PDB file of C-alpha atoms in Angstrom:
ATOM      1  CA  MET E 265      18.521  -7.196 -10.998  1.00 52.00           C
ATOM      2  CA  SER E 266      21.744  -8.315  -9.296  1.00 63.00           C
ATOM      3  CA  ASN E 267      22.129  -4.721  -8.156  1.00 64.00           C
ATOM      4  CA  PHE E 268      18.768  -4.993  -6.480  1.00 65.00           C
ATOM      5  CA  VAL E 269      19.757  -8.212  -4.672  1.00 71.00           C
ATOM      6  CA  GLN E 270      23.043  -6.653  -3.592  1.00 67.00           C
ATOM      7  CA  GLY E 271      21.149  -3.655  -2.288  1.00 64.00           C
ATOM      8  CA  LEU E 272      18.845  -5.917  -0.318  1.00 67.00           C
ATOM      9  CA  LYS E 273      21.827  -7.698   1.215  1.00 69.00           C
ATOM     10  CA  LEU E 274      23.242  -4.354   2.298  1.00 66.00           C
ATOM     11  CA  TRP E 275      20.018  -3.563   4.142  1.00 66.00           C
ATOM     12  CA  PHE E 276      20.632  -6.444   6.466  1.00 63.00           C
ATOM     13  CA  THR E 277      24.335  -5.858   7.035  1.00 63.00           C
ATOM     14  CA  PRO E 278      24.516  -2.072   7.260  1.00 58.00           C
ATOM     15  CA  ALA E 279      27.403  -2.123   9.758  1.00 60.00           C
ATOM     16  CA  ARG E 280      29.692  -3.382   7.035  1.00 64.00           C
ATOM     17  CA  ILE E 281      29.586  -0.121   5.123  1.00 67.00           C
ATOM     18  CA  ARG E 282      31.865   1.599   7.581  1.00 67.00           C
ATOM     19  CA  GLU E 283      34.540  -1.049   7.125  1.00 70.00           C
ATOM     20  CA  GLU E 284      34.637  -0.848   3.350  1.00 73.00           C
ATOM     21  CA  GLY E 285      37.104   1.249   1.388  1.00 76.00           C
ATOM     22  CA  ASP E 286      38.293   4.656   2.561  1.00 78.00           C
ATOM     23  CA  THR E 287      36.373   7.118   4.686  1.00 78.00           C
ATOM     24  CA  PRO E 288      35.281   9.880   2.267  1.00 80.00           C
ATOM     25  CA  ASP E 289      35.588  13.576   3.065  1.00 83.00           C
ATOM     26  CA  TYR E 290      32.968  14.226   5.739  1.00 84.00           C
ATOM     27  CA  ARG E 291      31.386  16.949   3.601  1.00 85.00           C
ATOM     28  CA  PHE E 292      30.412  14.399   0.973  1.00 88.00           C
ATOM     29  CA  SER E 293      28.896  12.173   3.635  1.00 89.00           C
ATOM     30  CA  LEU E 294      26.927  15.124   4.984  1.00 91.00           C
ATOM     31  CA  ALA E 295      25.685  15.960   1.483  1.00 92.00           C
ATOM     32  CA  ASN E 296      24.582  12.360   1.116  1.00 93.00           C
ATOM     33  CA  GLU E 297      22.817  12.618   4.472  1.00 93.00           C
ATOM     34  CA  ARG E 298      20.956  15.737   3.326  1.00 95.00           C
ATOM     35  CA  THR E 299      19.836  13.948   0.188  1.00 94.00           C
ATOM     36  CA  PHE E 300      18.582  11.127   2.395  1.00 95.00           C
ATOM     37  CA  LEU E 301      16.671  13.630   4.515  1.00 96.00           C
ATOM     38  CA  ALA E 302      15.194  15.282   1.429  1.00 96.00           C
ATOM     39  CA  TRP E 303      13.852  11.916   0.291  1.00 96.00           C
ATOM     40  CA  LEU E 304      12.511  11.293   3.779  1.00 96.00           C
ATOM     41  CA  ARG E 305      10.701  14.637   3.647  1.00 96.00           C
ATOM     42  CA  THR E 306       9.238  13.671   0.292  1.00 95.00           C
ATOM     43  CA  ALA E 307       7.998  10.468   1.902  1.00 96.00           C
ATOM     44  CA  LEU E 308       6.531  12.404   4.837  1.00 96.00           C
ATOM     45  CA  ALA E 309       4.837  14.838   2.451  1.00 95.00           C
ATOM     46  CA  LEU E 310       3.250  11.950   0.544  1.00 95.00           C
ATOM     47  CA  ILE E 311       2.087  10.413   3.831  1.00 95.00           C
ATOM     48  CA  GLY E 312       0.688  13.784   4.892  1.00 94.00           C
ATOM     49  CA  GLY E 313      -1.108  13.872   1.537  1.00 93.00           C
ATOM     50  CA  GLY E 314      -2.566  10.458   2.267  1.00 93.00           C
ATOM     51  CA  PHE E 315      -3.876  11.672   5.631  1.00 91.00           C
ATOM     52  CA  ALA E 316      -5.215  14.830   3.986  1.00 91.00           C
ATOM     53  CA  VAL E 317      -7.119  13.005   1.227  1.00 89.00           C
ATOM     54  CA  ASP E 318      -8.727  10.819   3.843  1.00 86.00           C
ATOM     55  CA  GLN E 319      -9.692  13.751   6.075  1.00 86.00           C
ATOM     56  CA  PHE E 320     -10.407  16.667   3.777  1.00 85.00           C
ATOM     57  CA  LEU E 321     -12.377  14.930   1.025  1.00 82.00           C
ATOM     58  CA  PRO E 322     -15.047  13.194   3.110  1.00 79.00           C
ATOM     59  CA  ASP E 323     -17.735  13.590   0.436  1.00 80.00           C
ATOM     60  CA  LEU E 324     -15.940  11.407  -2.076  1.00 79.00           C
ATOM     61  CA  ARG E 325     -17.117   7.930  -2.834  1.00 83.00           C
ATOM     62  CA  TRP E 326     -15.476   5.493  -0.390  1.00 84.00           C
ATOM     63  CA  GLY E 327     -13.546   3.608  -3.057  1.00 85.00           C
ATOM     64  CA  TRP E 328     -12.023   6.719  -4.579  1.00 84.00           C
ATOM     65  CA  ARG E 329     -11.095   8.208  -1.237  1.00 87.00           C
ATOM     66  CA  ILE E 330      -9.441   5.046   0.042  1.00 91.00           C
ATOM     67  CA  GLY E 331      -7.799   4.353  -3.320  1.00 90.00           C
ATOM     68  CA  LEU E 332      -6.222   7.792  -3.579  1.00 89.00           C
ATOM     69  CA  ALA E 333      -5.159   7.790   0.070  1.00 91.00           C
ATOM     70  CA  LEU E 334      -3.609   4.331  -0.210  1.00 93.00           C
ATOM     71  CA  ALA E 335      -1.808   5.249  -3.445  1.00 92.00           C
ATOM     72  CA  LEU E 336      -0.209   8.256  -1.729  1.00 93.00           C
ATOM     73  CA  LEU E 337       0.652   6.247   1.382  1.00 94.00           C
ATOM     74  CA  ALA E 338       2.178   3.440  -0.670  1.00 94.00           C
ATOM     75  CA  ALA E 339       4.278   5.994  -2.550  1.00 94.00           C
ATOM     76  CA  GLY E 340       5.384   7.345   0.841  1.00 95.00           C
ATOM     77  CA  VAL E 341       6.424   3.883   2.015  1.00 95.00           C
ATOM     78  CA  LEU E 342       8.377   3.215  -1.183  1.00 94.00           C
ATOM     79  CA  CYS E 343      10.001   6.622  -0.912  1.00 94.00           C
ATOM     80  CA  SER E 344      11.252   6.050   2.627  1.00 95.00           C
ATOM     81  CA  LEU E 345      12.623   2.613   1.734  1.00 94.00           C
ATOM     82  CA  ARG E 346      14.334   4.019  -1.288  1.00 94.00           C
ATOM     83  CA  ALA E 347      15.747   6.861   0.856  1.00 94.00           C
ATOM     84  CA  VAL E 348      17.716   4.413   2.998  1.00 93.00           C
ATOM     85  CA  ASN E 349      18.621   2.195   0.067  1.00 92.00           C
ATOM     86  CA  HIS E 350      19.982   5.086  -1.952  1.00 93.00           C
ATOM     87  CA  TRP E 351      21.860   6.505   1.021  1.00 93.00           C
ATOM     88  CA  VAL E 352      23.542   3.159   1.718  1.00 91.00           C
ATOM     89  CA  ARG E 353      24.486   2.675  -1.927  1.00 91.00           C
ATOM     90  CA  CYS E 354      25.869   6.202  -2.308  1.00 91.00           C
ATOM     91  CA  GLU E 355      27.889   5.839   0.874  1.00 89.00           C
ATOM     92  CA  ARG E 356      29.346   2.556  -0.373  1.00 88.00           C
ATOM     93  CA  ALA E 357      30.102   3.975  -3.805  1.00 89.00           C
ATOM     94  CA  MET E 358      31.938   6.925  -2.237  1.00 89.00           C
ATOM     95  CA  ARG E 359      33.980   4.606  -0.033  1.00 87.00           C
ATOM     96  CA  ARG E 360      34.928   2.431  -2.957  1.00 87.00           C
ATOM     97  CA  GLY E 361      35.557   5.375  -5.254  1.00 86.00           C
ATOM     98  CA  GLU E 362      32.929   4.155  -7.717  1.00 86.00           C
ATOM     99  CA  ASP E 363      30.356   6.168  -9.673  1.00 86.00           C
ATOM    100  CA  LEU E 364      27.251   7.140  -7.738  1.00 87.00           C
ATOM    101  CA  PRO E 365      24.271   4.891  -8.409  1.00 86.00           C
ATOM    102  CA  ALA E 366      21.675   6.179 -10.855  1.00 85.00           C
ATOM    103  CA  GLY E 367      18.150   4.848 -11.015  1.00 84.00           C
ATOM    104  CA  ARG E 368      14.711   5.279 -12.472  1.00 90.00           C
ATOM    105  CA  PHE E 369      12.987   5.817  -9.149  1.00 92.00           C
ATOM    106  CA  PRO E 370      12.668   9.634  -9.396  1.00 92.00           C
ATOM    107  CA  THR E 371      11.053   9.327 -12.833  1.00 93.00           C
ATOM    108  CA  VAL E 372       8.670   6.611 -11.705  1.00 93.00           C
ATOM    109  CA  LEU E 373       7.755   8.536  -8.568  1.00 93.00           C
ATOM    110  CA  SER E 374       7.025  11.735 -10.468  1.00 93.00           C
ATOM    111  CA  LEU E 375       4.865   9.817 -12.938  1.00 94.00           C
ATOM    112  CA  VAL E 376       2.932   8.198 -10.083  1.00 92.00           C
ATOM    113  CA  VAL E 377       2.430  11.558  -8.378  1.00 92.00           C
ATOM    114  CA  ALA E 378       1.256  13.061 -11.678  1.00 94.00           C
ATOM    115  CA  VAL E 379      -1.261  10.248 -12.182  1.00 93.00           C
ATOM    116  CA  VAL E 380      -2.576  10.567  -8.625  1.00 90.00           C
ATOM    117  CA  ALA E 381      -2.853  14.341  -8.992  1.00 91.00           C
ATOM    118  CA  LEU E 382      -4.756  14.003 -12.275  1.00 92.00           C
ATOM    119  CA  ALA E 383      -7.054  11.399 -10.755  1.00 88.00           C
ATOM    120  CA  MET E 384      -7.683  13.743  -7.850  1.00 86.00           C
ATOM    121  CA  VAL E 385      -8.564  16.636 -10.136  1.00 88.00           C
ATOM    122  CA  VAL E 386     -10.936  14.465 -12.179  1.00 87.00           C
ATOM    123  CA  VAL E 387     -12.540  12.918  -9.106  1.00 83.00           C
ATOM    124  CA  VAL E 388     -13.009  16.220  -7.314  1.00 80.00           C
ATOM    125  CA  LEU E 389     -14.450  17.871 -10.435  1.00 84.00           C
ATOM    126  CA  PHE E 390     -16.820  15.128 -11.525  1.00 81.00           C
ATOM    127  CA  GLY E 391     -17.367  12.796  -8.606  1.00 69.00           C
ATOM    128  CA  TRP E 392     -17.744  15.168  -5.701  1.00 60.00           C
ATOM    129  CA  GLU E 393     -21.204  13.990  -4.620  1.00 54.00           C
ATOM    130  CA  GLY E 394     -20.253  10.322  -4.710  1.00 52.00           C
TER     131      GLY E 394
ATOM    132  CA  MET I 225      36.839   6.739  13.226  1.00 49.00           C
ATOM    133  CA  THR I 226      38.036  10.017  11.750  1.00 50.00           C
ATOM    134  CA  ARG I 227      41.545  10.122  10.424  1.00 51.00           C
ATOM    135  CA  PRO I 228      43.538  13.333  10.328  1.00 51.00           C
ATOM    136  CA  GLU I 229      43.136  14.559   6.777  1.00 50.00           C
ATOM    137  CA  ALA I 230      45.491  16.399   4.480  1.00 52.00           C
ATOM    138  CA  GLU I 231      43.816  19.815   4.619  1.00 52.00           C
ATOM    139  CA  PRO I 232      42.806  20.993   8.079  1.00 53.00           C
ATOM    140  CA  VAL I 233      41.014  24.036   6.646  1.00 57.00           C
ATOM    141  CA  ARG I 234      37.585  24.711   8.094  1.00 62.00           C
ATOM    142  CA  ASP I 235      34.756  24.036   5.685  1.00 64.00           C
ATOM    143  CA  PRO I 236      33.415  27.425   4.524  1.00 68.00           C
ATOM    144  CA  GLY I 237      30.250  25.796   3.145  1.00 73.00           C
ATOM    145  CA  LEU I 238      28.744  25.296   6.630  1.00 83.00           C
ATOM    146  CA  GLN I 239      27.900  21.707   5.795  1.00 85.00           C
ATOM    147  CA  PRO I 240      27.165  20.617   9.398  1.00 88.00           C
ATOM    148  CA  GLU I 241      24.836  23.572   9.913  1.00 89.00           C
ATOM    149  CA  ARG I 242      23.016  22.869   6.674  1.00 91.00           C
ATOM    150  CA  THR I 243      22.660  19.250   7.631  1.00 92.00           C
ATOM    151  CA  ARG I 244      21.337  20.245  11.051  1.00 92.00           C
ATOM    152  CA  LEU I 245      18.731  22.457   9.404  1.00 93.00           C
ATOM    153  CA  ALA I 246      17.796  19.612   7.078  1.00 95.00           C
ATOM    154  CA  TRP I 247      17.124  17.470  10.151  1.00 95.00           C
ATOM    155  CA  ARG I 248      14.994  20.298  11.564  1.00 95.00           C
ATOM    156  CA  ARG I 249      12.929  20.536   8.389  1.00 95.00           C
ATOM    157  CA  THR I 250      12.438  16.807   8.380  1.00 95.00           C
ATOM    158  CA  THR I 251      11.323  16.856  12.024  1.00 95.00           C
ATOM    159  CA  LEU I 252       8.803  19.559  11.113  1.00 95.00           C
ATOM    160  CA  SER I 253       7.431  17.428   8.266  1.00 94.00           C
ATOM    161  CA  CYS I 254       7.109  14.532  10.669  1.00 95.00           C
ATOM    162  CA  THR I 255       5.275  16.792  13.133  1.00 95.00           C
ATOM    163  CA  VAL I 256       2.775  17.781  10.442  1.00 94.00           C
ATOM    164  CA  ALA I 257       2.069  14.125   9.681  1.00 93.00           C
ATOM    165  CA  ALA I 258       1.656  13.352  13.406  1.00 92.00           C
ATOM    166  CA  VAL I 259      -0.717  16.304  13.857  1.00 93.00           C
ATOM    167  CA  LEU I 260      -2.820  15.066  10.929  1.00 91.00           C
ATOM    168  CA  ALA I 261      -2.918  11.637  12.595  1.00 89.00           C
ATOM    169  CA  ALA I 262      -4.151  13.163  15.856  1.00 89.00           C
ATOM    170  CA  ARG I 263      -6.719  15.199  13.929  1.00 88.00           C
ATOM    171  CA  ALA I 264      -8.022  12.048  12.225  1.00 83.00           C
ATOM    172  CA  VAL I 265      -8.757  10.490  15.611  1.00 82.00           C
ATOM    173  CA  LEU I 266     -10.311  13.646  17.090  1.00 81.00           C
ATOM    174  CA  HIS I 267     -12.671  14.076  14.144  1.00 79.00           C
ATOM    175  CA  GLY I 268     -13.414  10.441  13.487  1.00 71.00           C
ATOM    176  CA  GLY I 269     -14.713   9.802  17.015  1.00 71.00           C
ATOM    177  CA  ALA I 270     -12.423   8.467  19.717  1.00 73.00           C
ATOM    178  CA  THR I 271     -12.725   4.699  19.409  1.00 82.00           C
ATOM    179  CA  VAL I 272     -10.348   2.462  21.359  1.00 85.00           C
ATOM    180  CA  SER I 273      -8.546   1.282  18.235  1.00 84.00           C
ATOM    181  CA  GLY I 274      -8.349   4.844  16.939  1.00 84.00           C
ATOM    182  CA  LEU I 275      -6.771   6.034  20.174  1.00 87.00           C
ATOM    183  CA  LEU I 276      -4.303   3.149  20.109  1.00 89.00           C
ATOM    184  CA  VAL I 277      -3.202   3.982  16.571  1.00 88.00           C
ATOM    185  CA  CYS I 278      -2.942   7.655  17.499  1.00 88.00           C
ATOM    186  CA  ALA I 279      -0.790   6.799  20.536  1.00 91.00           C
ATOM    187  CA  LEU I 280       1.431   4.700  18.281  1.00 92.00           C
ATOM    188  CA  CYS I 281       1.775   7.641  15.890  1.00 92.00           C
ATOM    189  CA  LEU I 282       2.851   9.886  18.757  1.00 92.00           C
ATOM    190  CA  LEU I 283       5.403   7.274  19.848  1.00 94.00           C
ATOM    191  CA  LEU I 284       6.769   7.128  16.297  1.00 94.00           C
ATOM    192  CA  TRP I 285       6.980  10.910  16.240  1.00 95.00           C
ATOM    193  CA  LEU I 286       8.866  10.851  19.555  1.00 95.00           C
ATOM    194  CA  GLY I 287      11.216   8.206  18.143  1.00 94.00           C
ATOM    195  CA  PHE I 288      11.916  10.446  15.174  1.00 95.00           C
ATOM    196  CA  LEU I 289      12.539  13.413  17.470  1.00 95.00           C
ATOM    197  CA  VAL I 290      15.028  11.421  19.540  1.00 95.00           C
ATOM    198  CA  VAL I 291      16.977  10.263  16.475  1.00 95.00           C
ATOM    199  CA  ALA I 292      17.011  13.794  15.045  1.00 95.00           C
ATOM    200  CA  HIS I 293      18.065  15.315  18.355  1.00 94.00           C
ATOM    201  CA  ARG I 294      20.950  12.901  18.830  1.00 94.00           C
ATOM    202  CA  ARG I 295      22.115  13.447  15.278  1.00 93.00           C
ATOM    203  CA  MET I 296      21.911  17.229  15.655  1.00 93.00           C
ATOM    204  CA  LEU I 297      24.062  16.982  18.792  1.00 92.00           C
ATOM    205  CA  ALA I 298      26.562  14.826  16.905  1.00 91.00           C
ATOM    206  CA  LEU I 299      26.683  17.449  14.160  1.00 89.00           C
ATOM    207  CA  THR I 300      28.079  20.067  16.530  1.00 87.00           C
ATOM    208  CA  ALA I 301      31.449  18.287  16.371  1.00 83.00           C
ATOM    209  CA  ARG I 302      34.133  19.887  14.251  1.00 80.00           C
ATOM    210  CA  ARG I 303      34.341  16.906  11.933  1.00 81.00           C
ATOM    211  CA  PRO I 304      31.043  15.084  12.316  1.00 83.00           C
ATOM    212  CA  ARG I 305      31.047  11.346  11.845  1.00 85.00           C
ATOM    213  CA  THR I 306      29.034   9.764   9.069  1.00 86.00           C
ATOM    214  CA  LEU I 307      25.400   9.167   9.939  1.00 87.00           C
ATOM    215  CA  GLY I 308      25.024   5.720  11.507  1.00 86.00           C
ATOM    216  CA  ALA I 309      23.038   3.097   9.648  1.00 86.00           C
ATOM    217  CA  GLY I 310      20.978   2.518  12.794  1.00 88.00           C
ATOM    218  CA  ALA I 311      19.871   6.146  12.937  1.00 90.00           C
ATOM    219  CA  ALA I 312      19.023   6.172   9.232  1.00 91.00           C
ATOM    220  CA  TRP I 313      17.000   3.002   9.604  1.00 92.00           C
ATOM    221  CA  THR I 314      15.153   4.276  12.677  1.00 92.00           C
ATOM    222  CA  ALA I 315      14.171   7.495  10.910  1.00 94.00           C
ATOM    223  CA  ALA I 316      13.000   5.612   7.820  1.00 94.00           C
ATOM    224  CA  VAL I 317      11.099   2.994   9.837  1.00 93.00           C
ATOM    225  CA  CYS I 318       9.310   5.712  11.851  1.00 93.00           C
ATOM    226  CA  THR I 319       8.232   7.287   8.547  1.00 94.00           C
ATOM    227  CA  LEU I 320       7.136   3.969   7.120  1.00 93.00           C
ATOM    228  CA  ALA I 321       5.189   3.019  10.247  1.00 94.00           C
ATOM    229  CA  LEU I 322       3.388   6.381  10.149  1.00 92.00           C
ATOM    230  CA  ALA I 323       2.209   5.463   6.649  1.00 93.00           C
ATOM    231  CA  VAL I 324       0.993   2.096   7.905  1.00 93.00           C
ATOM    232  CA  CYS I 325      -0.890   3.804  10.755  1.00 91.00           C
ATOM    233  CA  ALA I 326      -2.459   6.192   8.253  1.00 90.00           C
ATOM    234  CA  ALA I 327      -3.547   3.248   6.082  1.00 91.00           C
ATOM    235  CA  VAL I 328      -5.074   1.496   9.111  1.00 89.00           C
ATOM    236  CA  MET I 329      -6.973   4.674  10.042  1.00 85.00           C
ATOM    237  CA  ALA I 330      -8.206   5.237   6.491  1.00 82.00           C
ATOM    238  CA  VAL I 331      -9.585   1.760   5.878  1.00 80.00           C
TER     239      VAL I 331
END
């Protein structure tokens, strides 16, 4: 939990990262940046999925359509927040020479996506007419 | 501020180029989301609020493009600086705000 609070503090004082520790090899920073971008793309894909559910499944019952779309959009929001958070924490760990942070977010995200996908299959198969 | 490092050998892994391509891919993903936003308004009937949200989405997309473009220019340097926290935040906030726009359109 204290990690979480520390992470939150970093969000509001991002300029400090550059002053901490030693500047790592630029290649490591670039790799970290690409990871950040990959997470951002995941977020954008989830958001695109949210748009798509709303637009391409118009025959679904309102509640299901909105629920699925909002679940995907919320996952997208969480993903983009986590992208920055993880990037900041990795950058700091590299500067301090610490281990890179590990978390449960990827597992949780994949479980959420699996649940949404299953729900979509069930809803499209059985609830098409609404 | 880049310090002269021990080994001045050029990176054979083309890291800056790969990072530039990663920015390109991300811009493309953002474009797809923006196009879907525009499509939502075109098909859902052009109400005033719908058009406003769509305009906001396009602005967010432009913001993303600007950040990506500036970063891609910065990556042409021999030893690119670390991504700035401001740029990272702008990109993430544009993404997040797109999601909020999508939620507003859906409900």
